[in-house]
Amino acid sequence: MGGKNLIEVKNLKKYFKVGKNSVLKAVDDVSFNIKRGETLGLVGESGCGKTTCGRTILGLYAATSGQVLFNGSDIHKLDKKKKIEFTKKAQIIFQDPYASLNPRMTIGDIIGEGIDIHNLYKGKERMEKIYKLLQVVGLNKEHVSRFPHEFSGGQRQRIGIARALAIEPEFIVCDEPISALDVSIQAQVVNLLIRLQEEFKLTYLFIAHDLSMVKHISDRVGVMYLGTMVELADSKELYDKPLHPYTKALLSAIPIPDPNIAKNKERIMLEGEVPSPINPNPGCRFASRCAYAKDECFKSRPEFKEVDKNHFVACHLI
Ligand code: SF4
């Protein structure tokens, strides 16, 4: 995909102060871009900073330092008017379809809220827009006056998607949109997102904690570990030729349906838990769990460098 960048993230840091002397480095010097019309998958275990990264890109958190450029403008330096324009162009789909919909609002009002805030359509036009949105996400007109509790998890996520689409955004952060759903429903939601991307020319940042479903939707995939980006490559390249020890371990954990292939596959077990992002060590964040770690790994942080065309990795051994 050779289009123009819609999003450019440059040396982004998002730190949270914890107590008097501690700092939680949720996102620590992360850089990447997302081209218009592209889906960038962002994966890593919980606590790796991917959700904080997505929210800082949307301006929901102020950046500690670094830049997030949307169409060339730094979203953390926009004046009030431009900020409102940006919030119309960039939306989020949340992880938990049960918690993210107001239980006291009808589906019509949930989807219509953004339309009203941005004053996009009124009266009959507004209702027609809501009916159309229900239809594009696979629901129907009759659902408009119902409440969230009357729907299944998959249907609620479709409502969340319709709400995000209501104000005709260009960019959507899909924040683990399938993690809370049954496996049987996950593929349906991913297929819906792919269809909507083509129909509405959307750009996605697709956040997930495992690599299995991300493969089907992402053009490129970035792997995060403890606030840092450890590897970024075209989707196929990352799955066929992972380089970073952490990416290899994540990929080896994906179940393979064919038992003949599965029996020849070696599972790389990660020792221990993800360490705390509070006051992390100065070296490679993965060092405490890496089978290849040497002295240098605990002292200096490896540079995130391009080792093959469009394939970036942060490891002293590569
Ligand atoms: Fe392992 Fe060292 Fe590479 Fe980090 S830099 S992944 S600790 S070998």
Coordinates of C-alpha atoms and ligand atoms in Angstrom, one line a residue, residues 244-245 284 286-287 290 292-294 297 302 315-317, ligand 1:
H244 CA 11.9 -10.3 17.4
P245 CA 12.0 -13.0 20.1
C284 CA 15.4 -3.7 26.4
F286 CA 11.8 -7.7 27.1
A287 CA 15.2 -8.6 28.6
C290 CA 14.1 -13.2 26.7
Y292 CA 18.7 -14.6 24.2
A293 CA 19.3 -11.7 26.6
K294 CA 23.0 -10.6 27.1
C297 CA 20.3 -5.9 26.7
P302 CA 17.8 -1.3 21.3
C315 CA 16.7 -6.0 19.2
H316 CA 20.4 -5.9 19.8
L317 CA 20.8 -9.3 18.1
Ligands
SF4_1 FE1 16.2 -10.3 23.7 FE2 18.3 -8.5 23.9 FE3 16.9 -8.7 21.7 FE4 15.8 -7.6 23.9 S1 17.6 -6.8 22.7 S2 14.8 -9.0 22.5 S3 16.7 -8.9 25.5 S4 18.1 -10.3 22.5

